[in-house]
């Protein structure tokens, strides 16, 4: 079994290593030499110096996983790959691309005999060890080809991955997933901000977060992250209240408007992120730290 992986950021490098550890032959490429060098010496994992070299090292019908930022990077890489690929090869977009772009790409590539899978991936920086949740869109044949890889990337061969539907369905599912994530994070941050504000009640917020992890209705991985954050730095000192949005929340809110399906919690969470620029309050410090803990995103210091 073999696969090409393009893009060696946090997620791409983690997925490449997980597959290599499972015995898959992985040929990687990244424009940055230091990203390639960071993976040197890992058994079953090779790094090529160009897309052409990567494609040349893959045998038979090739399977290539793109772990790139949505937008121009994906478009340009697919354009560069086209003359290097042959009919029957499969491109898997594992980034957070807009689902309508994925539908368009799938149609265009199918007309050239190429298969395309839109793969929503969740798991952050912990996925390499714990496995990734995969939401897949594409034809049944394309998914059949990718299934052995999906089973190795997921937390369990039978759980944590799903063929959601036709092209676009995978990235649509991931878009909504991230919108839900926005709302859950916002609720946790607001709740802990309220607790912290009543200093007269002398509540140990870090210990309460730890207590909630066991048996409470709100127990979750995000709560686990909150508990760890508050244990390390209960006042969140040194963390600027600046929370970025990476696009999926905007797309989810826009989709709710187009469909006429109310999504007030997700939309308000998005608005809160918009308003966080330059402001200093407890809940947004916690949001920034949660993003850092689950996805390895940078935190802006004061």
PDB file of C-alpha atoms in Angstrom:
ATOM      1  CA  UNK A   1       0.000   0.000   0.000  1.00  0.00           C
ATOM      2  CA  UNK A   2       1.305   3.467  -0.860  1.00  0.00           C
ATOM      3  CA  UNK A   3       0.224   7.099  -0.895  1.00  0.00           C
ATOM      4  CA  UNK A   4       1.596  10.499  -1.774  1.00  0.00           C
ATOM      5  CA  UNK A   5       1.112  13.312   0.757  1.00  0.00           C
ATOM      6  CA  UNK A   6       1.412  16.971  -0.255  1.00  0.00           C
ATOM      7  CA  UNK A   7       1.666  19.544   2.535  1.00  0.00           C
ATOM      8  CA  UNK A   8       3.593  18.812   5.721  1.00  0.00           C
ATOM      9  CA  UNK A   9       2.038  21.224   8.176  1.00  0.00           C
ATOM     10  CA  UNK A  10       0.833  19.967  11.558  1.00  0.00           C
ATOM     11  CA  UNK A  11      -1.942  17.788  10.148  1.00  0.00           C
ATOM     12  CA  UNK A  12      -0.148  16.651   7.002  1.00  0.00           C
ATOM     13  CA  UNK A  13       2.998  15.615   8.847  1.00  0.00           C
ATOM     14  CA  UNK A  14       0.945  13.840  11.514  1.00  0.00           C
ATOM     15  CA  UNK A  15      -1.064  11.888   8.947  1.00  0.00           C
ATOM     16  CA  UNK A  16       2.070  10.937   7.009  1.00  0.00           C
ATOM     17  CA  UNK A  17       3.721   9.628  10.173  1.00  0.00           C
ATOM     18  CA  UNK A  18       0.621   7.693  11.276  1.00  0.00           C
ATOM     19  CA  UNK A  19       0.433   5.956   7.914  1.00  0.00           C
ATOM     20  CA  UNK A  20       4.153   5.210   7.819  1.00  0.00           C
ATOM     21  CA  UNK A  21       3.970   3.694  11.315  1.00  0.00           C
ATOM     22  CA  UNK A  22       1.160   1.459  10.036  1.00  0.00           C
ATOM     23  CA  UNK A  23       3.428   0.137   7.277  1.00  0.00           C
ATOM     24  CA  UNK A  24       2.187   2.263   4.377  1.00  0.00           C
ATOM     25  CA  UNK A  25       4.830   3.507   1.951  1.00  0.00           C
ATOM     26  CA  UNK A  26       4.462   7.306   2.079  1.00  0.00           C
ATOM     27  CA  UNK A  27       6.046   9.688  -0.433  1.00  0.00           C
ATOM     28  CA  UNK A  28       5.804  13.283   0.803  1.00  0.00           C
ATOM     29  CA  UNK A  29       6.291  16.694  -0.704  1.00  0.00           C
ATOM     30  CA  UNK A  30       6.282  20.199   0.746  1.00  0.00           C
ATOM     31  CA  UNK A  31       7.639  23.401  -0.736  1.00  0.00           C
ATOM     32  CA  UNK A  32       9.508  24.102   2.500  1.00  0.00           C
ATOM     33  CA  UNK A  33      12.779  22.177   2.749  1.00  0.00           C
ATOM     34  CA  UNK A  34      12.721  22.313   6.558  1.00  0.00           C
ATOM     35  CA  UNK A  35       9.301  20.606   6.592  1.00  0.00           C
ATOM     36  CA  UNK A  36      10.726  17.778   4.484  1.00  0.00           C
ATOM     37  CA  UNK A  37      13.867  17.551   6.592  1.00  0.00           C
ATOM     38  CA  UNK A  38      11.813  17.258   9.790  1.00  0.00           C
ATOM     39  CA  UNK A  39      10.545  13.866   8.593  1.00  0.00           C
ATOM     40  CA  UNK A  40      13.913  12.502   7.498  1.00  0.00           C
ATOM     41  CA  UNK A  41      14.827   9.061   8.770  1.00  0.00           C
ATOM     42  CA  UNK A  42      11.291   7.793   9.466  1.00  0.00           C
ATOM     43  CA  UNK A  43      10.910   4.226   8.126  1.00  0.00           C
ATOM     44  CA  UNK A  44       8.465   3.835   5.222  1.00  0.00           C
ATOM     45  CA  UNK A  45       8.456   7.622   4.692  1.00  0.00           C
ATOM     46  CA  UNK A  46      10.318   9.364   1.881  1.00  0.00           C
ATOM     47  CA  UNK A  47      10.353  13.042   0.964  1.00  0.00           C
ATOM     48  CA  UNK A  48      10.572  14.151  -2.656  1.00  0.00           C
ATOM     49  CA  UNK A  49      11.954  17.507  -3.759  1.00  0.00           C
ATOM     50  CA  UNK A  50       9.151  18.208  -6.237  1.00  0.00           C
ATOM     51  CA  UNK A  51       5.641  17.115  -7.129  1.00  0.00           C
ATOM     52  CA  UNK A  52       7.018  15.494 -10.269  1.00  0.00           C
ATOM     53  CA  UNK A  53       9.515  13.458  -8.273  1.00  0.00           C
ATOM     54  CA  UNK A  54       6.797  12.397  -5.831  1.00  0.00           C
ATOM     55  CA  UNK A  55       4.483  11.231  -8.610  1.00  0.00           C
ATOM     56  CA  UNK A  56       7.302   9.375 -10.355  1.00  0.00           C
ATOM     57  CA  UNK A  57       8.023   7.326  -7.218  1.00  0.00           C
ATOM     58  CA  UNK A  58       4.425   6.146  -6.880  1.00  0.00           C
ATOM     59  CA  UNK A  59       3.540   2.949  -8.747  1.00  0.00           C
ATOM     60  CA  UNK A  60       0.348   1.993 -10.560  1.00  0.00           C
ATOM     61  CA  UNK A  61      -2.843   4.000  -9.990  1.00  0.00           C
ATOM     62  CA  UNK A  62      -1.698   6.764  -7.707  1.00  0.00           C
ATOM     63  CA  UNK A  63      -3.413   8.055  -4.579  1.00  0.00           C
ATOM     64  CA  UNK A  64      -2.393  11.564  -3.533  1.00  0.00           C
ATOM     65  CA  UNK A  65      -3.541  13.270  -0.338  1.00  0.00           C
ATOM     66  CA  UNK A  66      -3.451  17.079  -0.289  1.00  0.00           C
ATOM     67  CA  UNK A  67      -3.154  18.643   3.177  1.00  0.00           C
ATOM     68  CA  UNK A  68      -3.110  22.286   2.135  1.00  0.00           C
ATOM     69  CA  UNK A  69      -4.880  25.519   3.126  1.00  0.00           C
ATOM     70  CA  UNK A  70      -8.174  26.045   1.327  1.00  0.00           C
ATOM     71  CA  UNK A  71      -8.212  28.227  -1.751  1.00  0.00           C
ATOM     72  CA  UNK A  72      -5.289  29.123  -4.000  1.00  0.00           C
ATOM     73  CA  UNK A  73      -2.879  26.532  -2.595  1.00  0.00           C
ATOM     74  CA  UNK A  74      -5.241  23.686  -3.506  1.00  0.00           C
ATOM     75  CA  UNK A  75      -6.076  25.139  -6.920  1.00  0.00           C
ATOM     76  CA  UNK A  76      -2.440  25.707  -7.862  1.00  0.00           C
ATOM     77  CA  UNK A  77      -1.327  22.275  -6.657  1.00  0.00           C
ATOM     78  CA  UNK A  78      -4.058  20.466  -8.594  1.00  0.00           C
ATOM     79  CA  UNK A  79      -3.159  22.502 -11.682  1.00  0.00           C
ATOM     80  CA  UNK A  80       0.490  21.475 -11.285  1.00  0.00           C
ATOM     81  CA  UNK A  81      -0.453  17.830 -10.700  1.00  0.00           C
ATOM     82  CA  UNK A  82      -2.653  17.474 -13.790  1.00  0.00           C
ATOM     83  CA  UNK A  83       0.127  16.850 -16.344  1.00  0.00           C
ATOM     84  CA  UNK A  84       1.815  14.456 -13.895  1.00  0.00           C
ATOM     85  CA  UNK A  85      -1.202  12.191 -13.366  1.00  0.00           C
ATOM     86  CA  UNK A  86      -2.916   9.521 -15.453  1.00  0.00           C
ATOM     87  CA  UNK A  87      -6.494   8.300 -15.809  1.00  0.00           C
ATOM     88  CA  UNK A  88      -7.483   6.310 -12.745  1.00  0.00           C
ATOM     89  CA  UNK A  89      -5.363   8.301 -10.287  1.00  0.00           C
ATOM     90  CA  UNK A  90      -7.102   9.735  -7.210  1.00  0.00           C
ATOM     91  CA  UNK A  91      -6.690  13.116  -5.515  1.00  0.00           C
ATOM     92  CA  UNK A  92      -7.908  13.443  -1.922  1.00  0.00           C
ATOM     93  CA  UNK A  93      -8.348  16.995  -0.604  1.00  0.00           C
ATOM     94  CA  UNK A  94      -7.942  16.692   3.165  1.00  0.00           C
ATOM     95  CA  UNK A  95      -7.973  20.426   3.866  1.00  0.00           C
ATOM     96  CA  UNK A  96     -10.911  22.613   4.826  1.00  0.00           C
ATOM     97  CA  UNK A  97     -11.947  23.518   1.293  1.00  0.00           C
ATOM     98  CA  UNK A  98     -15.339  25.088   0.606  1.00  0.00           C
ATOM     99  CA  UNK A  99     -17.683  22.276  -0.387  1.00  0.00           C
ATOM    100  CA  UNK A 100     -18.887  24.066  -3.529  1.00  0.00           C
ATOM    101  CA  UNK A 101     -15.254  24.262  -4.703  1.00  0.00           C
ATOM    102  CA  UNK A 102     -14.957  20.522  -4.083  1.00  0.00           C
ATOM    103  CA  UNK A 103     -18.037  19.801  -6.193  1.00  0.00           C
ATOM    104  CA  UNK A 104     -16.597  21.884  -9.024  1.00  0.00           C
ATOM    105  CA  UNK A 105     -13.177  20.214  -8.812  1.00  0.00           C
ATOM    106  CA  UNK A 106     -14.642  16.720  -8.743  1.00  0.00           C
ATOM    107  CA  UNK A 107     -16.605  17.365 -11.927  1.00  0.00           C
ATOM    108  CA  UNK A 108     -13.646  18.932 -13.739  1.00  0.00           C
ATOM    109  CA  UNK A 109     -11.249  16.138 -12.747  1.00  0.00           C
ATOM    110  CA  UNK A 110     -13.718  13.391 -13.653  1.00  0.00           C
ATOM    111  CA  UNK A 111     -13.800  14.753 -17.192  1.00  0.00           C
ATOM    112  CA  UNK A 112     -10.060  14.017 -17.356  1.00  0.00           C
ATOM    113  CA  UNK A 113     -10.408  10.492 -15.995  1.00  0.00           C
ATOM    114  CA  UNK A 114      -9.246  11.407 -12.488  1.00  0.00           C
ATOM    115  CA  UNK A 115     -10.982  10.617  -9.208  1.00  0.00           C
ATOM    116  CA  UNK A 116     -11.475  13.228  -6.488  1.00  0.00           C
ATOM    117  CA  UNK A 117     -12.407  12.812  -2.815  1.00  0.00           C
ATOM    118  CA  UNK A 118     -13.239  15.705  -0.512  1.00  0.00           C
ATOM    119  CA  UNK A 119     -12.135  14.637   2.959  1.00  0.00           C
ATOM    120  CA  UNK A 120     -13.094  16.642   6.006  1.00  0.00           C
ATOM    121  CA  UNK A 121     -10.529  15.833   8.690  1.00  0.00           C
ATOM    122  CA  UNK A 122     -10.851  16.474  12.431  1.00  0.00           C
ATOM    123  CA  UNK A 123      -8.416  15.540  15.149  1.00  0.00           C
ATOM    124  CA  UNK A 124      -5.980  18.423  15.342  1.00  0.00           C
ATOM    125  CA  UNK A 125      -2.475  17.912  16.607  1.00  0.00           C
ATOM    126  CA  UNK A 126      -3.528  14.836  18.591  1.00  0.00           C
ATOM    127  CA  UNK A 127      -4.670  12.870  15.542  1.00  0.00           C
ATOM    128  CA  UNK A 128      -1.304  11.301  14.839  1.00  0.00           C
ATOM    129  CA  UNK A 129      -1.528   9.263  18.044  1.00  0.00           C
ATOM    130  CA  UNK A 130      -5.297   9.068  18.631  1.00  0.00           C
ATOM    131  CA  UNK A 131      -6.544   8.915  15.049  1.00  0.00           C
ATOM    132  CA  UNK A 132      -8.452  11.308  12.814  1.00  0.00           C
ATOM    133  CA  UNK A 133     -12.180  11.610  12.208  1.00  0.00           C
ATOM    134  CA  UNK A 134     -12.755  11.495   8.438  1.00  0.00           C
ATOM    135  CA  UNK A 135     -15.816  12.771   6.565  1.00  0.00           C
ATOM    136  CA  UNK A 136     -15.567  11.656   2.933  1.00  0.00           C
ATOM    137  CA  UNK A 137     -17.353  12.788  -0.214  1.00  0.00           C
ATOM    138  CA  UNK A 138     -16.983  11.126  -3.606  1.00  0.00           C
ATOM    139  CA  UNK A 139     -18.062   8.228  -5.789  1.00  0.00           C
ATOM    140  CA  UNK A 140     -18.308   4.743  -4.270  1.00  0.00           C
ATOM    141  CA  UNK A 141     -15.364   3.587  -6.413  1.00  0.00           C
ATOM    142  CA  UNK A 142     -13.179   6.452  -5.181  1.00  0.00           C
ATOM    143  CA  UNK A 143     -14.043   5.681  -1.572  1.00  0.00           C
ATOM    144  CA  UNK A 144     -13.296   1.977  -2.118  1.00  0.00           C
ATOM    145  CA  UNK A 145      -9.799   2.946  -3.255  1.00  0.00           C
ATOM    146  CA  UNK A 146      -9.229   5.213  -0.255  1.00  0.00           C
ATOM    147  CA  UNK A 147     -10.891   2.944   2.326  1.00  0.00           C
ATOM    148  CA  UNK A 148      -7.725   1.052   3.404  1.00  0.00           C
ATOM    149  CA  UNK A 149      -6.028   4.402   4.101  1.00  0.00           C
ATOM    150  CA  UNK A 150      -9.103   5.786   5.879  1.00  0.00           C
ATOM    151  CA  UNK A 151      -9.169   2.773   8.202  1.00  0.00           C
ATOM    152  CA  UNK A 152      -5.545   3.380   9.171  1.00  0.00           C
ATOM    153  CA  UNK A 153      -5.999   7.106   9.742  1.00  0.00           C
ATOM    154  CA  UNK A 154      -9.189   6.759  11.793  1.00  0.00           C
ATOM    155  CA  UNK A 155      -9.151   5.949  15.531  1.00  0.00           C
ATOM    156  CA  UNK A 156     -10.541   2.487  14.637  1.00  0.00           C
ATOM    157  CA  UNK A 157     -10.934   0.650  11.342  1.00  0.00           C
ATOM    158  CA  UNK A 158     -14.715   0.526  11.742  1.00  0.00           C
ATOM    159  CA  UNK A 159     -15.314   3.824  13.569  1.00  0.00           C
ATOM    160  CA  UNK A 160     -14.443   7.466  13.024  1.00  0.00           C
ATOM    161  CA  UNK A 161     -14.731   7.590   9.237  1.00  0.00           C
ATOM    162  CA  UNK A 162     -17.747   7.818   6.947  1.00  0.00           C
ATOM    163  CA  UNK A 163     -18.597   8.026   3.266  1.00  0.00           C
ATOM    164  CA  UNK A 164     -20.987  10.955   3.740  1.00  0.00           C
ATOM    165  CA  UNK A 165     -22.255  11.086   0.162  1.00  0.00           C
ATOM    166  CA  UNK A 166     -21.369  12.405  -3.303  1.00  0.00           C
ATOM    167  CA  UNK A 167     -18.703  14.981  -4.074  1.00  0.00           C
ATOM    168  CA  UNK A 168     -18.946  17.933  -1.716  1.00  0.00           C
ATOM    169  CA  UNK A 169     -20.632  15.971   1.089  1.00  0.00           C
ATOM    170  CA  UNK A 170     -17.393  15.423   3.015  1.00  0.00           C
ATOM    171  CA  UNK A 171     -16.401  19.059   3.117  1.00  0.00           C
ATOM    172  CA  UNK A 172     -19.997  20.120   3.783  1.00  0.00           C
ATOM    173  CA  UNK A 173     -20.056  17.814   6.827  1.00  0.00           C
ATOM    174  CA  UNK A 174     -16.721  19.223   8.023  1.00  0.00           C
ATOM    175  CA  UNK A 175     -17.974  22.789   7.539  1.00  0.00           C
ATOM    176  CA  UNK A 176     -20.975  22.121   9.782  1.00  0.00           C
ATOM    177  CA  UNK A 177     -18.745  20.228  12.244  1.00  0.00           C
ATOM    178  CA  UNK A 178     -16.552  23.293  12.607  1.00  0.00           C
ATOM    179  CA  UNK A 179     -19.586  25.539  12.997  1.00  0.00           C
ATOM    180  CA  UNK A 180     -20.763  23.337  15.878  1.00  0.00           C
ATOM    181  CA  UNK A 181     -17.262  23.491  17.297  1.00  0.00           C
ATOM    182  CA  UNK A 182     -17.470  27.298  17.307  1.00  0.00           C
ATOM    183  CA  UNK A 183     -20.695  27.182  19.353  1.00  0.00           C
ATOM    184  CA  UNK A 184     -19.433  24.594  21.861  1.00  0.00           C
ATOM    185  CA  UNK A 185     -16.214  26.489  22.471  1.00  0.00           C
ATOM    186  CA  UNK A 186     -18.103  29.761  22.910  1.00  0.00           C
ATOM    187  CA  UNK A 187     -20.487  28.264  25.489  1.00  0.00           C
ATOM    188  CA  UNK A 188     -17.643  26.833  27.553  1.00  0.00           C
ATOM    189  CA  UNK A 189     -15.710  30.101  27.459  1.00  0.00           C
ATOM    190  CA  UNK A 190     -18.750  32.164  28.479  1.00  0.00           C
ATOM    191  CA  UNK A 191     -19.604  29.807  31.325  1.00  0.00           C
ATOM    192  CA  UNK A 192     -16.126  29.901  32.785  1.00  0.00           C
ATOM    193  CA  UNK A 193     -16.059  33.694  32.406  1.00  0.00           C
ATOM    194  CA  UNK A 194     -19.223  33.903  34.547  1.00  0.00           C
ATOM    195  CA  UNK A 195     -17.696  31.637  37.163  1.00  0.00           C
ATOM    196  CA  UNK A 196     -14.514  33.676  37.280  1.00  0.00           C
ATOM    197  CA  UNK A 197     -16.441  36.945  37.617  1.00  0.00           C
ATOM    198  CA  UNK A 198     -18.077  35.948  40.952  1.00  0.00           C
ATOM    199  CA  UNK A 199     -14.915  36.201  42.992  1.00  0.00           C
ATOM    200  CA  UNK A 200     -16.970  36.600  46.171  1.00  0.00           C
ATOM    201  CA  UNK A 201     -18.094  32.972  45.877  1.00  0.00           C
ATOM    202  CA  UNK A 202     -14.468  31.840  45.892  1.00  0.00           C
ATOM    203  CA  UNK A 203     -15.022  29.075  43.320  1.00  0.00           C
ATOM    204  CA  UNK A 204     -11.856  27.266  42.276  1.00  0.00           C
ATOM    205  CA  UNK A 205     -12.569  27.378  38.539  1.00  0.00           C
ATOM    206  CA  UNK A 206      -9.779  24.975  37.602  1.00  0.00           C
ATOM    207  CA  UNK A 207     -10.946  22.349  40.121  1.00  0.00           C
ATOM    208  CA  UNK A 208     -14.573  22.774  39.023  1.00  0.00           C
ATOM    209  CA  UNK A 209     -13.572  22.189  35.394  1.00  0.00           C
ATOM    210  CA  UNK A 210     -11.787  19.027  36.475  1.00  0.00           C
ATOM    211  CA  UNK A 211     -14.848  17.925  38.461  1.00  0.00           C
ATOM    212  CA  UNK A 212     -17.154  18.418  35.485  1.00  0.00           C
ATOM    213  CA  UNK A 213     -15.025  16.005  33.454  1.00  0.00           C
ATOM    214  CA  UNK A 214     -16.489  13.084  35.436  1.00  0.00           C
ATOM    215  CA  UNK A 215     -20.171  12.275  35.062  1.00  0.00           C
ATOM    216  CA  UNK A 216     -21.432  15.747  34.106  1.00  0.00           C
ATOM    217  CA  UNK A 217     -23.673  16.339  31.103  1.00  0.00           C
ATOM    218  CA  UNK A 218     -21.157  18.804  29.627  1.00  0.00           C
ATOM    219  CA  UNK A 219     -18.157  16.484  29.790  1.00  0.00           C
ATOM    220  CA  UNK A 220     -16.284  16.501  26.469  1.00  0.00           C
ATOM    221  CA  UNK A 221     -12.837  16.711  24.931  1.00  0.00           C
ATOM    222  CA  UNK A 222     -13.151  20.497  24.796  1.00  0.00           C
ATOM    223  CA  UNK A 223     -13.917  20.506  28.534  1.00  0.00           C
ATOM    224  CA  UNK A 224     -10.855  18.302  29.064  1.00  0.00           C
ATOM    225  CA  UNK A 225      -8.807  20.932  27.255  1.00  0.00           C
ATOM    226  CA  UNK A 226     -10.349  23.714  29.362  1.00  0.00           C
ATOM    227  CA  UNK A 227      -9.489  21.856  32.556  1.00  0.00           C
ATOM    228  CA  UNK A 228      -5.867  21.527  31.484  1.00  0.00           C
ATOM    229  CA  UNK A 229      -5.652  25.161  30.420  1.00  0.00           C
ATOM    230  CA  UNK A 230      -7.126  26.463  33.701  1.00  0.00           C
ATOM    231  CA  UNK A 231      -4.936  24.176  35.790  1.00  0.00           C
ATOM    232  CA  UNK A 232      -1.856  25.633  34.120  1.00  0.00           C
ATOM    233  CA  UNK A 233      -2.996  29.272  34.070  1.00  0.00           C
ATOM    234  CA  UNK A 234      -6.341  29.963  35.764  1.00  0.00           C
ATOM    235  CA  UNK A 235      -6.218  33.719  35.167  1.00  0.00           C
ATOM    236  CA  UNK A 236      -5.116  33.181  31.545  1.00  0.00           C
ATOM    237  CA  UNK A 237      -2.404  35.756  32.124  1.00  0.00           C
ATOM    238  CA  UNK A 238      -0.328  36.581  29.071  1.00  0.00           C
ATOM    239  CA  UNK A 239      -2.953  35.383  26.588  1.00  0.00           C
ATOM    240  CA  UNK A 240      -4.392  38.083  24.326  1.00  0.00           C
ATOM    241  CA  UNK A 241      -8.180  37.907  23.769  1.00  0.00           C
ATOM    242  CA  UNK A 242      -7.796  37.557  20.013  1.00  0.00           C
ATOM    243  CA  UNK A 243      -9.544  34.583  18.410  1.00  0.00           C
ATOM    244  CA  UNK A 244      -9.094  33.948  14.692  1.00  0.00           C
ATOM    245  CA  UNK A 245     -11.692  32.371  12.431  1.00  0.00           C
ATOM    246  CA  UNK A 246     -10.432  30.131   9.659  1.00  0.00           C
ATOM    247  CA  UNK A 247     -13.422  30.311   7.314  1.00  0.00           C
ATOM    248  CA  UNK A 248     -15.660  27.343   8.077  1.00  0.00           C
ATOM    249  CA  UNK A 249     -17.784  29.276  10.586  1.00  0.00           C
ATOM    250  CA  UNK A 250     -18.471  31.980   7.990  1.00  0.00           C
ATOM    251  CA  UNK A 251     -19.484  29.368   5.410  1.00  0.00           C
ATOM    252  CA  UNK A 252     -21.764  27.654   7.933  1.00  0.00           C
ATOM    253  CA  UNK A 253     -23.503  30.916   8.829  1.00  0.00           C
ATOM    254  CA  UNK A 254     -23.939  31.802   5.154  1.00  0.00           C
ATOM    255  CA  UNK A 255     -25.363  28.343   4.442  1.00  0.00           C
ATOM    256  CA  UNK A 256     -27.908  28.762   7.235  1.00  0.00           C
ATOM    257  CA  UNK A 257     -29.082  31.990   5.625  1.00  0.00           C
ATOM    258  CA  UNK A 258     -29.282  30.458   2.139  1.00  0.00           C
ATOM    259  CA  UNK A 259     -31.220  27.423   3.411  1.00  0.00           C
ATOM    260  CA  UNK A 260     -33.388  29.404   5.809  1.00  0.00           C
ATOM    261  CA  UNK A 261     -32.340  27.115   8.652  1.00  0.00           C
ATOM    262  CA  UNK A 262     -31.757  29.078  11.897  1.00  0.00           C
ATOM    263  CA  UNK A 263     -28.294  28.679  13.381  1.00  0.00           C
ATOM    264  CA  UNK A 264     -28.176  31.471  16.009  1.00  0.00           C
ATOM    265  CA  UNK A 265     -25.623  29.874  18.324  1.00  0.00           C
ATOM    266  CA  UNK A 266     -23.105  29.238  15.561  1.00  0.00           C
ATOM    267  CA  UNK A 267     -23.658  32.688  14.069  1.00  0.00           C
ATOM    268  CA  UNK A 268     -23.299  34.476  17.408  1.00  0.00           C
ATOM    269  CA  UNK A 269     -20.139  32.510  18.130  1.00  0.00           C
ATOM    270  CA  UNK A 270     -18.777  33.708  14.809  1.00  0.00           C
ATOM    271  CA  UNK A 271     -19.748  37.293  15.621  1.00  0.00           C
ATOM    272  CA  UNK A 272     -17.931  37.017  18.937  1.00  0.00           C
ATOM    273  CA  UNK A 273     -14.776  36.056  17.091  1.00  0.00           C
ATOM    274  CA  UNK A 274     -15.163  39.016  14.798  1.00  0.00           C
ATOM    275  CA  UNK A 275     -15.500  41.349  17.797  1.00  0.00           C
ATOM    276  CA  UNK A 276     -12.532  39.924  19.676  1.00  0.00           C
ATOM    277  CA  UNK A 277      -9.952  41.947  17.813  1.00  0.00           C
ATOM    278  CA  UNK A 278      -8.253  44.344  20.226  1.00  0.00           C
ATOM    279  CA  UNK A 279     -10.513  43.501  23.196  1.00  0.00           C
ATOM    280  CA  UNK A 280      -9.484  42.085  26.551  1.00  0.00           C
ATOM    281  CA  UNK A 281     -11.844  39.731  28.378  1.00  0.00           C
ATOM    282  CA  UNK A 282     -11.635  36.352  30.030  1.00  0.00           C
ATOM    283  CA  UNK A 283     -13.729  34.210  27.711  1.00  0.00           C
ATOM    284  CA  UNK A 284     -11.768  35.148  24.607  1.00  0.00           C
ATOM    285  CA  UNK A 285      -8.463  34.371  26.283  1.00  0.00           C
ATOM    286  CA  UNK A 286      -9.877  30.927  27.001  1.00  0.00           C
ATOM    287  CA  UNK A 287     -11.069  30.512  23.412  1.00  0.00           C
ATOM    288  CA  UNK A 288      -7.604  31.341  22.126  1.00  0.00           C
ATOM    289  CA  UNK A 289      -6.029  28.789  24.455  1.00  0.00           C
ATOM    290  CA  UNK A 290      -8.571  26.090  23.543  1.00  0.00           C
ATOM    291  CA  UNK A 291      -7.697  26.504  19.857  1.00  0.00           C
ATOM    292  CA  UNK A 292      -4.025  26.173  20.753  1.00  0.00           C
ATOM    293  CA  UNK A 293      -4.604  22.995  22.732  1.00  0.00           C
ATOM    294  CA  UNK A 294      -6.780  21.114  20.261  1.00  0.00           C
ATOM    295  CA  UNK A 295      -5.331  22.270  16.976  1.00  0.00           C
ATOM    296  CA  UNK A 296      -1.885  23.682  17.683  1.00  0.00           C
ATOM    297  CA  UNK A 297      -2.943  27.130  16.482  1.00  0.00           C
ATOM    298  CA  UNK A 298      -0.717  30.055  17.527  1.00  0.00           C
ATOM    299  CA  UNK A 299      -1.745  32.228  20.474  1.00  0.00           C
ATOM    300  CA  UNK A 300      -1.208  35.984  20.296  1.00  0.00           C
ATOM    301  CA  UNK A 301       0.567  37.185  23.439  1.00  0.00           C
ATOM    302  CA  UNK A 302      -0.139  40.529  25.060  1.00  0.00           C
TER     303      UNK A 302
END
